PDB file of N, CA and C in Angstrom:
ATOM      1  N   MET A   1       4.584  16.598  17.908  1.00  0.00           N
ATOM      2  CA  MET A   1       4.135  15.757  16.812  1.00  0.00           C
ATOM      3  C   MET A   1       5.284  14.879  16.335  1.00  0.00           C
ATOM      4  N   ALA A   2       4.970  13.630  16.049  1.00  0.00           N
ATOM      5  CA  ALA A   2       5.956  12.707  15.491  1.00  0.00           C
ATOM      6  C   ALA A   2       5.784  12.659  13.975  1.00  0.00           C
ATOM      7  N   ASP A   3       6.890  12.521  13.276  1.00  0.00           N
ATOM      8  CA  ASP A   3       6.860  12.439  11.820  1.00  0.00           C
ATOM      9  C   ASP A   3       7.211  11.032  11.370  1.00  0.00           C
ATOM     10  N   LEU A   4       6.560  10.599  10.294  1.00  0.00           N
ATOM     11  CA  LEU A   4       6.894   9.338   9.636  1.00  0.00           C
ATOM     12  C   LEU A   4       7.350   9.655   8.226  1.00  0.00           C
ATOM     13  N   HIS A   5       8.383   8.968   7.770  1.00  0.00           N
ATOM     14  CA  HIS A   5       8.829   9.088   6.391  1.00  0.00           C
ATOM     15  C   HIS A   5       9.249   7.698   5.937  1.00  0.00           C
ATOM     16  N   ILE A   6       8.542   7.169   4.945  1.00  0.00           N
ATOM     17  CA  ILE A   6       8.818   5.828   4.443  1.00  0.00           C
ATOM     18  C   ILE A   6       8.993   5.938   2.933  1.00  0.00           C
ATOM     19  N   LEU A   7      10.071   5.363   2.419  1.00  0.00           N
ATOM     20  CA  LEU A   7      10.368   5.395   0.992  1.00  0.00           C
ATOM     21  C   LEU A   7      10.571   3.969   0.507  1.00  0.00           C
ATOM     22  N   ARG A   8       9.895   3.611  -0.569  1.00  0.00           N
ATOM     23  CA  ARG A   8      10.044   2.293  -1.168  1.00  0.00           C
ATOM     24  C   ARG A   8      10.249   2.463  -2.671  1.00  0.00           C
ATOM     25  N   GLN A   9      11.366   1.932  -3.172  1.00  0.00           N
ATOM     26  CA  GLN A   9      11.629   1.912  -4.608  1.00  0.00           C
ATOM     27  C   GLN A   9      10.900   0.711  -5.208  1.00  0.00           C
ATOM     28  N   HIS A  10      10.522   0.817  -6.471  1.00  0.00           N
ATOM     29  CA  HIS A  10       9.887  -0.302  -7.163  1.00  0.00           C
ATOM     30  C   HIS A  10      10.170  -0.179  -8.654  1.00  0.00           C
ATOM     31  N   SER A  11       9.795  -1.198  -9.395  1.00  0.00           N
ATOM     32  CA  SER A  11       9.985  -1.177 -10.849  1.00  0.00           C
ATOM     33  C   SER A  11       8.674  -1.472 -11.568  1.00  0.00           C
ATOM     34  N   LEU A  12       7.562  -1.072 -10.969  1.00  0.00           N
ATOM     35  CA  LEU A  12       6.240  -1.384 -11.516  1.00  0.00           C
ATOM     36  C   LEU A  12       5.838  -0.505 -12.689  1.00  0.00           C
ATOM     37  N   GLY A  13       6.331   0.704 -12.737  1.00  0.00           N
ATOM     38  CA  GLY A  13       5.798   1.679 -13.685  1.00  0.00           C
ATOM     39  C   GLY A  13       4.565   2.313 -13.057  1.00  0.00           C
ATOM     40  N   LEU A  14       4.169   3.470 -13.576  1.00  0.00           N
ATOM     41  CA  LEU A  14       3.072   4.214 -12.950  1.00  0.00           C
ATOM     42  C   LEU A  14       1.721   3.499 -13.008  1.00  0.00           C
ATOM     43  N   PRO A  15       1.330   2.881 -14.143  1.00  0.00           N
ATOM     44  CA  PRO A  15       0.007   2.235 -14.162  1.00  0.00           C
ATOM     45  C   PRO A  15      -0.163   1.147 -13.089  1.00  0.00           C
ATOM     46  N   ASP A  16       0.844   0.287 -12.923  1.00  0.00           N
ATOM     47  CA  ASP A  16       0.737  -0.765 -11.904  1.00  0.00           C
ATOM     48  C   ASP A  16       0.932  -0.209 -10.495  1.00  0.00           C
ATOM     49  N   ALA A  17       1.767   0.816 -10.364  1.00  0.00           N
ATOM     50  CA  ALA A  17       1.943   1.457  -9.056  1.00  0.00           C
ATOM     51  C   ALA A  17       0.632   2.088  -8.604  1.00  0.00           C
ATOM     52  N   ARG A  18      -0.120   2.628  -9.558  1.00  0.00           N
ATOM     53  CA  ARG A  18      -1.440   3.198  -9.254  1.00  0.00           C
ATOM     54  C   ARG A  18      -2.359   2.149  -8.633  1.00  0.00           C
ATOM     55  N   LYS A  19      -2.343   0.950  -9.194  1.00  0.00           N
ATOM     56  CA  LYS A  19      -3.186  -0.135  -8.671  1.00  0.00           C
ATOM     57  C   LYS A  19      -2.820  -0.439  -7.221  1.00  0.00           C
ATOM     58  N   VAL A  20      -1.524  -0.487  -6.946  1.00  0.00           N
ATOM     59  CA  VAL A  20      -1.062  -0.742  -5.576  1.00  0.00           C
ATOM     60  C   VAL A  20      -1.511   0.388  -4.651  1.00  0.00           C
ATOM     61  N   ALA A  21      -1.376   1.627  -5.122  1.00  0.00           N
ATOM     62  CA  ALA A  21      -1.768   2.781  -4.300  1.00  0.00           C
ATOM     63  C   ALA A  21      -3.265   2.769  -4.007  1.00  0.00           C
ATOM     64  N   PHE A  22      -4.081   2.385  -5.007  1.00  0.00           N
ATOM     65  CA  PHE A  22      -5.528   2.282  -4.777  1.00  0.00           C
ATOM     66  C   PHE A  22      -5.817   1.241  -3.698  1.00  0.00           C
ATOM     67  N   LYS A  23      -5.129   0.096  -3.771  1.00  0.00           N
ATOM     68  CA  LYS A  23      -5.330  -0.946  -2.754  1.00  0.00           C
ATOM     69  C   LYS A  23      -4.914  -0.436  -1.375  1.00  0.00           C
ATOM     70  N   TRP A  24      -3.793   0.299  -1.330  1.00  0.00           N
ATOM     71  CA  TRP A  24      -3.331   0.847  -0.057  1.00  0.00           C
ATOM     72  C   TRP A  24      -4.374   1.803   0.509  1.00  0.00           C
ATOM     73  N   ALA A  25      -4.916   2.672  -0.347  1.00  0.00           N
ATOM     74  CA  ALA A  25      -5.920   3.644   0.103  1.00  0.00           C
ATOM     75  C   ALA A  25      -7.182   2.932   0.587  1.00  0.00           C
ATOM     76  N   GLU A  26      -7.598   1.886  -0.125  1.00  0.00           N
ATOM     77  CA  GLU A  26      -8.772   1.115   0.314  1.00  0.00           C
ATOM     78  C   GLU A  26      -8.524   0.512   1.688  1.00  0.00           C
ATOM     79  N   HIS A  27      -7.341  -0.064   1.879  1.00  0.00           N
ATOM     80  CA  HIS A  27      -6.994  -0.649   3.176  1.00  0.00           C
ATOM     81  C   HIS A  27      -6.990   0.426   4.265  1.00  0.00           C
ATOM     82  N   ALA A  28      -6.409   1.575   3.964  1.00  0.00           N
ATOM     83  CA  ALA A  28      -6.345   2.663   4.949  1.00  0.00           C
ATOM     84  C   ALA A  28      -7.744   3.116   5.354  1.00  0.00           C
ATOM     85  N   GLU A  29      -8.662   3.155   4.394  1.00  0.00           N
ATOM     86  CA  GLU A  29     -10.034   3.571   4.711  1.00  0.00           C
ATOM     87  C   GLU A  29     -10.777   2.500   5.489  1.00  0.00           C
ATOM     88  N   GLU A  30     -10.706   1.253   5.009  1.00  0.00           N
ATOM     89  CA  GLU A  30     -11.490   0.176   5.610  1.00  0.00           C
ATOM     90  C   GLU A  30     -10.942  -0.282   6.958  1.00  0.00           C
ATOM     91  N   GLU A  31      -9.636  -0.438   7.051  1.00  0.00           N
ATOM     92  CA  GLU A  31      -9.042  -1.016   8.252  1.00  0.00           C
ATOM     93  C   GLU A  31      -8.577   0.019   9.275  1.00  0.00           C
ATOM     94  N   LEU A  32      -8.225   1.208   8.805  1.00  0.00           N
ATOM     95  CA  LEU A  32      -7.652   2.202   9.713  1.00  0.00           C
ATOM     96  C   LEU A  32      -8.548   3.411   9.928  1.00  0.00           C
ATOM     97  N   GLY A  33      -9.689   3.435   9.260  1.00  0.00           N
ATOM     98  CA  GLY A  33     -10.623   4.540   9.436  1.00  0.00           C
ATOM     99  C   GLY A  33     -10.141   5.862   8.877  1.00  0.00           C
ATOM    100  N   MET A  34      -9.253   5.811   7.893  1.00  0.00           N
ATOM    101  CA  MET A  34      -8.732   7.036   7.277  1.00  0.00           C
ATOM    102  C   MET A  34      -9.716   7.568   6.242  1.00  0.00           C
ATOM    103  N   HIS A  35      -9.683   8.863   6.036  1.00  0.00           N
ATOM    104  CA  HIS A  35     -10.379   9.494   4.917  1.00  0.00           C
ATOM    105  C   HIS A  35      -9.300   9.755   3.871  1.00  0.00           C
ATOM    106  N   CYS A  36      -9.421   9.138   2.696  1.00  0.00           N
ATOM    107  CA  CYS A  36      -8.392   9.259   1.662  1.00  0.00           C
ATOM    108  C   CYS A  36      -8.936   9.974   0.433  1.00  0.00           C
ATOM    109  N   ILE A  37      -8.092  10.796  -0.167  1.00  0.00           N
ATOM    110  CA  ILE A  37      -8.398  11.456  -1.434  1.00  0.00           C
ATOM    111  C   ILE A  37      -7.268  11.104  -2.391  1.00  0.00           C
ATOM    112  N   TYR A  38      -7.630  10.531  -3.547  1.00  0.00           N
ATOM    113  CA  TYR A  38      -6.646  10.113  -4.541  1.00  0.00           C
ATOM    114  C   TYR A  38      -6.646  11.100  -5.697  1.00  0.00           C
ATOM    115  N   GLU A  39      -5.483  11.657  -6.002  1.00  0.00           N
ATOM    116  CA  GLU A  39      -5.349  12.591  -7.117  1.00  0.00           C
ATOM    117  C   GLU A  39      -4.334  12.039  -8.107  1.00  0.00           C
ATOM    118  N   GLU A  40      -4.796  11.784  -9.349  1.00  0.00           N
ATOM    119  CA  GLU A  40      -3.904  11.298 -10.393  1.00  0.00           C
ATOM    120  C   GLU A  40      -3.227  12.462 -11.089  1.00  0.00           C
ATOM    121  N   GLY A  41      -1.958  12.282 -11.408  1.00  0.00           N
ATOM    122  CA  GLY A  41      -1.207  13.260 -12.178  1.00  0.00           C
ATOM    123  C   GLY A  41      -0.545  12.579 -13.362  1.00  0.00           C
ATOM    124  N   LYS A  42       0.157  13.349 -14.169  1.00  0.00           N
ATOM    125  CA  LYS A  42       0.841  12.763 -15.326  1.00  0.00           C
ATOM    126  C   LYS A  42       2.013  11.892 -14.905  1.00  0.00           C
ATOM    127  N   THR A  43       2.807  12.380 -13.972  1.00  0.00           N
ATOM    128  CA  THR A  43       4.002  11.637 -13.557  1.00  0.00           C
ATOM    129  C   THR A  43       3.995  11.248 -12.084  1.00  0.00           C
ATOM    130  N   VAL A  44       3.076  11.817 -11.322  1.00  0.00           N
ATOM    131  CA  VAL A  44       2.994  11.490  -9.894  1.00  0.00           C
ATOM    132  C   VAL A  44       1.537  11.549  -9.443  1.00  0.00           C
ATOM    133  N   ASP A  45       1.141  10.544  -8.674  1.00  0.00           N
ATOM    134  CA  ASP A  45      -0.175  10.529  -8.041  1.00  0.00           C
ATOM    135  C   ASP A  45       0.040  10.792  -6.559  1.00  0.00           C
ATOM    136  N   GLU A  46      -1.002  11.301  -5.914  1.00  0.00           N
ATOM    137  CA  GLU A  46      -0.883  11.566  -4.483  1.00  0.00           C
ATOM    138  C   GLU A  46      -2.152  11.127  -3.768  1.00  0.00           C
ATOM    139  N   VAL A  47      -1.953  10.351  -2.713  1.00  0.00           N
ATOM    140  CA  VAL A  47      -3.045   9.959  -1.832  1.00  0.00           C
ATOM    141  C   VAL A  47      -2.893  10.790  -0.563  1.00  0.00           C
ATOM    142  N   SER A  48      -3.871  11.637  -0.299  1.00  0.00           N
ATOM    143  CA  SER A  48      -3.900  12.384   0.963  1.00  0.00           C
ATOM    144  C   SER A  48      -4.767  11.592   1.928  1.00  0.00           C
ATOM    145  N   PHE A  49      -4.304  11.440   3.154  1.00  0.00           N
ATOM    146  CA  PHE A  49      -5.082  10.687   4.137  1.00  0.00           C
ATOM    147  C   PHE A  49      -5.135  11.450   5.449  1.00  0.00           C
ATOM    148  N   ARG A  50      -6.240  11.236   6.162  1.00  0.00           N
ATOM    149  CA  ARG A  50      -6.463  11.972   7.409  1.00  0.00           C
ATOM    150  C   ARG A  50      -7.429  11.190   8.293  1.00  0.00           C
ATOM    151  N   ARG A  51      -7.185  11.282   9.564  1.00  0.00           N
ATOM    152  CA  ARG A  51      -8.116  10.862  10.610  1.00  0.00           C
ATOM    153  C   ARG A  51      -7.664  11.546  11.879  1.00  0.00           C
ATOM    154  N   SER A  52      -8.411  11.421  12.915  1.00  0.00           N
ATOM    155  CA  SER A  52      -8.054  12.082  14.166  1.00  0.00           C
ATOM    156  C   SER A  52      -6.643  11.680  14.593  1.00  0.00           C
ATOM    157  N   GLY A  53      -5.775  12.669  14.732  1.00  0.00           N
ATOM    158  CA  GLY A  53      -4.421  12.421  15.199  1.00  0.00           C
ATOM    159  C   GLY A  53      -3.398  12.055  14.139  1.00  0.00           C
ATOM    160  N   VAL A  54      -3.826  11.924  12.874  1.00  0.00           N
ATOM    161  CA  VAL A  54      -2.910  11.523  11.803  1.00  0.00           C
ATOM    162  C   VAL A  54      -3.295  12.233  10.514  1.00  0.00           C
ATOM    163  N   HIS A  55      -2.300  12.741   9.795  1.00  0.00           N
ATOM    164  CA  HIS A  55      -2.540  13.217   8.431  1.00  0.00           C
ATOM    165  C   HIS A  55      -1.241  13.114   7.647  1.00  0.00           C
ATOM    166  N   GLY A  56      -1.384  12.904   6.330  1.00  0.00           N
ATOM    167  CA  GLY A  56      -0.185  12.782   5.520  1.00  0.00           C
ATOM    168  C   GLY A  56      -0.505  12.519   4.070  1.00  0.00           C
ATOM    169  N   THR A  57       0.546  12.158   3.326  1.00  0.00           N
ATOM    170  CA  THR A  57       0.408  11.880   1.898  1.00  0.00           C
ATOM    171  C   THR A  57       1.235  10.656   1.523  1.00  0.00           C
ATOM    172  N   LEU A  58       0.753   9.970   0.506  1.00  0.00           N
ATOM    173  CA  LEU A  58       1.509   8.905  -0.146  1.00  0.00           C
ATOM    174  C   LEU A  58       1.691   9.350  -1.585  1.00  0.00           C
ATOM    175  N   SER A  59       2.934   9.631  -1.974  1.00  0.00           N
ATOM    176  CA  SER A  59       3.238  10.032  -3.347  1.00  0.00           C
ATOM    177  C   SER A  59       3.665   8.798  -4.125  1.00  0.00           C
ATOM    178  N   VAL A  60       3.136   8.667  -5.342  1.00  0.00           N
ATOM    179  CA  VAL A  60       3.359   7.485  -6.163  1.00  0.00           C
ATOM    180  C   VAL A  60       3.925   7.919  -7.511  1.00  0.00           C
ATOM    181  N   THR A  61       5.080   7.372  -7.872  1.00  0.00           N
ATOM    182  CA  THR A  61       5.659   7.629  -9.187  1.00  0.00           C
ATOM    183  C   THR A  61       5.934   6.293  -9.870  1.00  0.00           C
ATOM    184  N   LYS A  62       6.504   6.354 -11.060  1.00  0.00           N
ATOM    185  CA  LYS A  62       6.778   5.125 -11.808  1.00  0.00           C
ATOM    186  C   LYS A  62       7.790   4.229 -11.110  1.00  0.00           C
ATOM    187  N   ASP A  63       8.575   4.794 -10.161  1.00  0.00           N
ATOM    188  CA  ASP A  63       9.614   3.989  -9.533  1.00  0.00           C
ATOM    189  C   ASP A  63       9.724   4.100  -8.010  1.00  0.00           C
ATOM    190  N   LYS A  64       8.785   4.824  -7.364  1.00  0.00           N
ATOM    191  CA  LYS A  64       8.862   4.888  -5.897  1.00  0.00           C
ATOM    192  C   LYS A  64       7.517   5.241  -5.261  1.00  0.00           C
ATOM    193  N   PHE A  65       7.407   4.828  -4.003  1.00  0.00           N
ATOM    194  CA  PHE A  65       6.319   5.228  -3.115  1.00  0.00           C
ATOM    195  C   PHE A  65       6.979   6.005  -1.986  1.00  0.00           C
ATOM    196  N   GLU A  66       6.425   7.161  -1.662  1.00  0.00           N
ATOM    197  CA  GLU A  66       6.973   7.949  -0.559  1.00  0.00           C
ATOM    198  C   GLU A  66       5.830   8.403   0.334  1.00  0.00           C
ATOM    199  N   LEU A  67       5.849   7.923   1.568  1.00  0.00           N
ATOM    200  CA  LEU A  67       4.808   8.261   2.529  1.00  0.00           C
ATOM    201  C   LEU A  67       5.381   9.221   3.554  1.00  0.00           C
ATOM    202  N   GLN A  68       4.663  10.313   3.766  1.00  0.00           N
ATOM    203  CA  GLN A  68       5.020  11.263   4.815  1.00  0.00           C
ATOM    204  C   GLN A  68       3.768  11.502   5.644  1.00  0.00           C
ATOM    205  N   ALA A  69       3.924  11.409   6.959  1.00  0.00           N
ATOM    206  CA  ALA A  69       2.770  11.581   7.838  1.00  0.00           C
ATOM    207  C   ALA A  69       3.182  12.302   9.111  1.00  0.00           C
ATOM    208  N   LYS A  70       2.234  13.000   9.669  1.00  0.00           N
ATOM    209  CA  LYS A  70       2.399  13.650  10.970  1.00  0.00           C
ATOM    210  C   LYS A  70       1.435  12.963  11.929  1.00  0.00           C
ATOM    211  N   LEU A  71       1.973  12.559  13.067  1.00  0.00           N
ATOM    212  CA  LEU A  71       1.175  11.902  14.094  1.00  0.00           C
ATOM    213  C   LEU A  71       0.988  12.866  15.247  1.00  0.00           C
ATOM    214  N   GLY A  72      -0.240  12.986  15.702  1.00  0.00           N
ATOM    215  CA  GLY A  72      -0.530  13.841  16.847  1.00  0.00           C
ATOM    216  C   GLY A  72       0.112  13.306  18.117  1.00  0.00           C
ATOM    217  N   PHE A  73       0.006  14.071  19.173  1.00  0.00           N
ATOM    218  CA  PHE A  73       0.662  13.748  20.437  1.00  0.00           C
ATOM    219  C   PHE A  73       0.299  12.355  20.949  1.00  0.00           C
ATOM    220  N   LEU A  74      -0.983  12.042  21.033  1.00  0.00           N
ATOM    221  CA  LEU A  74      -1.403  10.747  21.576  1.00  0.00           C
ATOM    222  C   LEU A  74      -1.035   9.598  20.649  1.00  0.00           C
ATOM    223  N   VAL A  75      -1.266   9.783  19.357  1.00  0.00           N
ATOM    224  CA  VAL A  75      -0.959   8.738  18.377  1.00  0.00           C
ATOM    225  C   VAL A  75       0.553   8.560  18.251  1.00  0.00           C
ATOM    226  N   GLY A  76       1.304   9.636  18.442  1.00  0.00           N
ATOM    227  CA  GLY A  76       2.759   9.586  18.340  1.00  0.00           C
ATOM    228  C   GLY A  76       3.398   8.595  19.296  1.00  0.00           C
ATOM    229  N   ALA A  77       2.723   8.298  20.395  1.00  0.00           N
ATOM    230  CA  ALA A  77       3.241   7.315  21.344  1.00  0.00           C
ATOM    231  C   ALA A  77       3.336   5.923  20.717  1.00  0.00           C
ATOM    232  N   PHE A  78       2.571   5.693  19.648  1.00  0.00           N
ATOM    233  CA  PHE A  78       2.555   4.396  18.964  1.00  0.00           C
ATOM    234  C   PHE A  78       3.292   4.447  17.630  1.00  0.00           C
ATOM    235  N   LYS A  79       4.186   5.408  17.472  1.00  0.00           N
ATOM    236  CA  LYS A  79       4.869   5.621  16.195  1.00  0.00           C
ATOM    237  C   LYS A  79       5.533   4.351  15.667  1.00  0.00           C
ATOM    238  N   ALA A  80       6.287   3.655  16.499  1.00  0.00           N
ATOM    239  CA  ALA A  80       7.020   2.470  16.043  1.00  0.00           C
ATOM    240  C   ALA A  80       6.069   1.404  15.508  1.00  0.00           C
ATOM    241  N   ARG A  81       4.987   1.172  16.217  1.00  0.00           N
ATOM    242  CA  ARG A  81       4.031   0.156  15.770  1.00  0.00           C
ATOM    243  C   ARG A  81       3.326   0.592  14.492  1.00  0.00           C
ATOM    244  N   ILE A  82       2.912   1.845  14.420  1.00  0.00           N
ATOM    245  CA  ILE A  82       2.242   2.367  13.228  1.00  0.00           C
ATOM    246  C   ILE A  82       3.177   2.274  12.027  1.00  0.00           C
ATOM    247  N   GLU A  83       4.423   2.676  12.225  1.00  0.00           N
ATOM    248  CA  GLU A  83       5.406   2.631  11.140  1.00  0.00           C
ATOM    249  C   GLU A  83       5.616   1.202  10.649  1.00  0.00           C
ATOM    250  N   SER A  84       5.754   0.250  11.568  1.00  0.00           N
ATOM    251  CA  SER A  84       5.976  -1.141  11.158  1.00  0.00           C
ATOM    252  C   SER A  84       4.766  -1.711  10.429  1.00  0.00           C
ATOM    253  N   GLU A  85       3.553  -1.341  10.848  1.00  0.00           N
ATOM    254  CA  GLU A  85       2.349  -1.810  10.160  1.00  0.00           C
ATOM    255  C   GLU A  85       2.250  -1.228   8.751  1.00  0.00           C
ATOM    256  N   ILE A  86       2.566   0.046   8.602  1.00  0.00           N
ATOM    257  CA  ILE A  86       2.531   0.674   7.277  1.00  0.00           C
ATOM    258  C   ILE A  86       3.567   0.020   6.369  1.00  0.00           C
ATOM    259  N   ILE A  87       4.764  -0.187   6.880  1.00  0.00           N
ATOM    260  CA  ILE A  87       5.820  -0.823   6.090  1.00  0.00           C
ATOM    261  C   ILE A  87       5.404  -2.224   5.674  1.00  0.00           C
ATOM    262  N   LYS A  88       4.868  -3.002   6.604  1.00  0.00           N
ATOM    263  CA  LYS A  88       4.430  -4.367   6.295  1.00  0.00           C
ATOM    264  C   LYS A  88       3.355  -4.354   5.225  1.00  0.00           C
ATOM    265  N   ASN A  89       2.360  -3.490   5.384  1.00  0.00           N
ATOM    266  CA  ASN A  89       1.269  -3.422   4.418  1.00  0.00           C
ATOM    267  C   ASN A  89       1.775  -3.012   3.042  1.00  0.00           C
ATOM    268  N   LEU A  90       2.603  -2.003   2.969  1.00  0.00           N
ATOM    269  CA  LEU A  90       3.124  -1.538   1.688  1.00  0.00           C
ATOM    270  C   LEU A  90       4.019  -2.598   1.052  1.00  0.00           C
ATOM    271  N   ASP A  91       4.879  -3.225   1.840  1.00  0.00           N
ATOM    272  CA  ASP A  91       5.743  -4.279   1.307  1.00  0.00           C
ATOM    273  C   ASP A  91       4.929  -5.472   0.815  1.00  0.00           C
ATOM    274  N   ASP A  92       3.871  -5.836   1.537  1.00  0.00           N
ATOM    275  CA  ASP A  92       2.999  -6.924   1.082  1.00  0.00           C
ATOM    276  C   ASP A  92       2.374  -6.591  -0.264  1.00  0.00           C
ATOM    277  N   LEU A  93       1.932  -5.351  -0.428  1.00  0.00           N
ATOM    278  CA  LEU A  93       1.325  -4.946  -1.693  1.00  0.00           C
ATOM    279  C   LEU A  93       2.344  -4.899  -2.827  1.00  0.00           C
ATOM    280  N   LEU A  94       3.593  -4.613  -2.518  1.00  0.00           N
ATOM    281  CA  LEU A  94       4.631  -4.517  -3.549  1.00  0.00           C
ATOM    282  C   LEU A  94       5.268  -5.861  -3.894  1.00  0.00           C
ATOM    283  N   THR A  95       5.071  -6.873  -3.054  1.00  0.00           N
ATOM    284  CA  THR A  95       5.651  -8.184  -3.312  1.00  0.00           C
ATOM    285  C   THR A  95       4.816  -8.909  -4.352  1.00  0.00           C
ATOM    286  N   PRO A  96       5.453  -9.327  -5.461  1.00  0.00           N
ATOM    287  CA  PRO A  96       4.682 -10.030  -6.490  1.00  0.00           C
ATOM    288  C   PRO A  96       4.123 -11.336  -5.941  1.00  0.00           C
ATOM    289  N   LYS A  97       2.885 -11.582  -6.271  1.00  0.00           N
ATOM    290  CA  LYS A  97       2.232 -12.811  -5.836  1.00  0.00           C
ATOM    291  C   LYS A  97       2.502 -13.900  -6.875  1.00  0.00           C
ATOM    292  N   PRO A  98       2.810 -15.127  -6.428  1.00  0.00           N
ATOM    293  CA  PRO A  98       3.032 -16.199  -7.400  1.00  0.00           C
ATOM    294  C   PRO A  98       1.730 -16.515  -8.126  1.00  0.00           C
ATOM    295  N   LYS A  99       1.858 -16.747  -9.409  1.00  0.00           N
ATOM    296  CA  LYS A  99       0.670 -17.083 -10.190  1.00  0.00           C
ATOM    297  C   LYS A  99       0.340 -18.549  -9.962  1.00  0.00           C
ATOM    298  N   LEU A 100      -0.925 -18.802  -9.725  1.00  0.00           N
ATOM    299  CA  LEU A 100      -1.363 -20.175  -9.519  1.00  0.00           C
ATOM    300  C   LEU A 100      -1.521 -20.845 -10.872  1.00  0.00           C
ATOM    301  N   ARG A 101      -1.004 -22.055 -10.951  1.00  0.00           N
ATOM    302  CA  ARG A 101      -1.157 -22.805 -12.192  1.00  0.00           C
ATOM    303  C   ARG A 101      -2.308 -23.779 -12.020  1.00  0.00           C
ATOM    304  N   ALA A 102      -3.033 -23.971 -13.088  1.00  0.00           N
ATOM    305  CA  ALA A 102      -4.130 -24.934 -13.046  1.00  0.00           C
ATOM    306  C   ALA A 102      -3.523 -26.330 -12.934  1.00  0.00           C
ATOM    307  N   HIS A 103      -4.100 -27.131 -12.084  1.00  0.00           N
ATOM    308  CA  HIS A 103      -3.622 -28.501 -11.936  1.00  0.00           C
ATOM    309  C   HIS A 103      -4.133 -29.329 -13.103  1.00  0.00           C
ATOM    310  N   ALA A 104      -3.258 -30.155 -13.619  1.00  0.00           N
ATOM    311  CA  ALA A 104      -3.670 -31.050 -14.702  1.00  0.00           C
ATOM    312  C   ALA A 104      -4.578 -32.118 -14.115  1.00  0.00           C
ATOM    313  N   LYS A 105      -5.594 -32.449 -14.872  1.00  0.00           N
ATOM    314  CA  LYS A 105      -6.498 -33.500 -14.408  1.00  0.00           C
ATOM    315  C   LYS A 105      -5.781 -34.834 -14.520  1.00  0.00           C
ATOM    316  N   PRO A 106      -5.968 -35.682 -13.520  1.00  0.00           N
ATOM    317  CA  PRO A 106      -5.313 -36.988 -13.598  1.00  0.00           C
ATOM    318  C   PRO A 106      -5.879 -37.785 -14.767  1.00  0.00           C
ATOM    319  N   GLN A 107      -5.000 -38.507 -15.401  1.00  0.00           N
ATOM    320  CA  GLN A 107      -5.430 -39.309 -16.538  1.00  0.00           C
ATOM    321  C   GLN A 107      -6.055 -40.589 -16.007  1.00  0.00           C
ATOM    322  N   VAL A 108      -7.238 -40.876 -16.479  1.00  0.00           N
ATOM    323  CA  VAL A 108      -7.957 -42.057 -16.023  1.00  0.00           C
ATOM    324  C   VAL A 108      -7.940 -43.080 -17.144  1.00  0.00           C
ATOM    325  N   THR A 109      -7.499 -44.278 -16.811  1.00  0.00           N
ATOM    326  CA  THR A 109      -7.524 -45.354 -17.804  1.00  0.00           C
ATOM    327  C   THR A 109      -8.540 -46.377 -17.344  1.00  0.00           C
ATOM    328  N   LYS A 110      -9.257 -46.874 -18.297  1.00  0.00           N
ATOM    329  CA  LYS A 110     -10.284 -47.868 -17.972  1.00  0.00           C
ATOM    330  C   LYS A 110      -9.689 -49.258 -18.120  1.00  0.00           C
ATOM    331  N   GLY A 111     -10.067 -50.094 -17.189  1.00  0.00           N
ATOM    332  CA  GLY A 111      -9.591 -51.475 -17.227  1.00  0.00           C
ATOM    333  C   GLY A 111     -10.204 -52.232 -18.392  1.00  0.00           C
ATOM    334  N   LYS A 112      -9.548 -53.354 -18.759  1.00  0.00           N
ATOM    335  CA  LYS A 112     -10.020 -54.143 -19.900  1.00  0.00           C
ATOM    336  C   LYS A 112     -11.203 -54.955 -19.561  1.00  0.00           C
TER     337      LYS A 112
END
């Protein structure tokens, strides 16, 4: 079995980190076919995930995300790719998105 361990520090605080973790769990279920269980705690939340050949947890606190997973023999052959996809997805979710500003309407002047 291959092991994955990914740690990401953040400064979101637990309420906003929870939102990111929910999005991650939704992505894992919809795109990766994982079965996820989300458990909220006072200081740490945990997402347990499982599918054939993979199981693990994503622990969420006010200042870090920590993913630990075990990959079965066949899935373990793709460890590097799986790890890079998880890192990319988590980093994308943790990167603040620029806020869109409303465009000012052009000023129209009427001719004389």
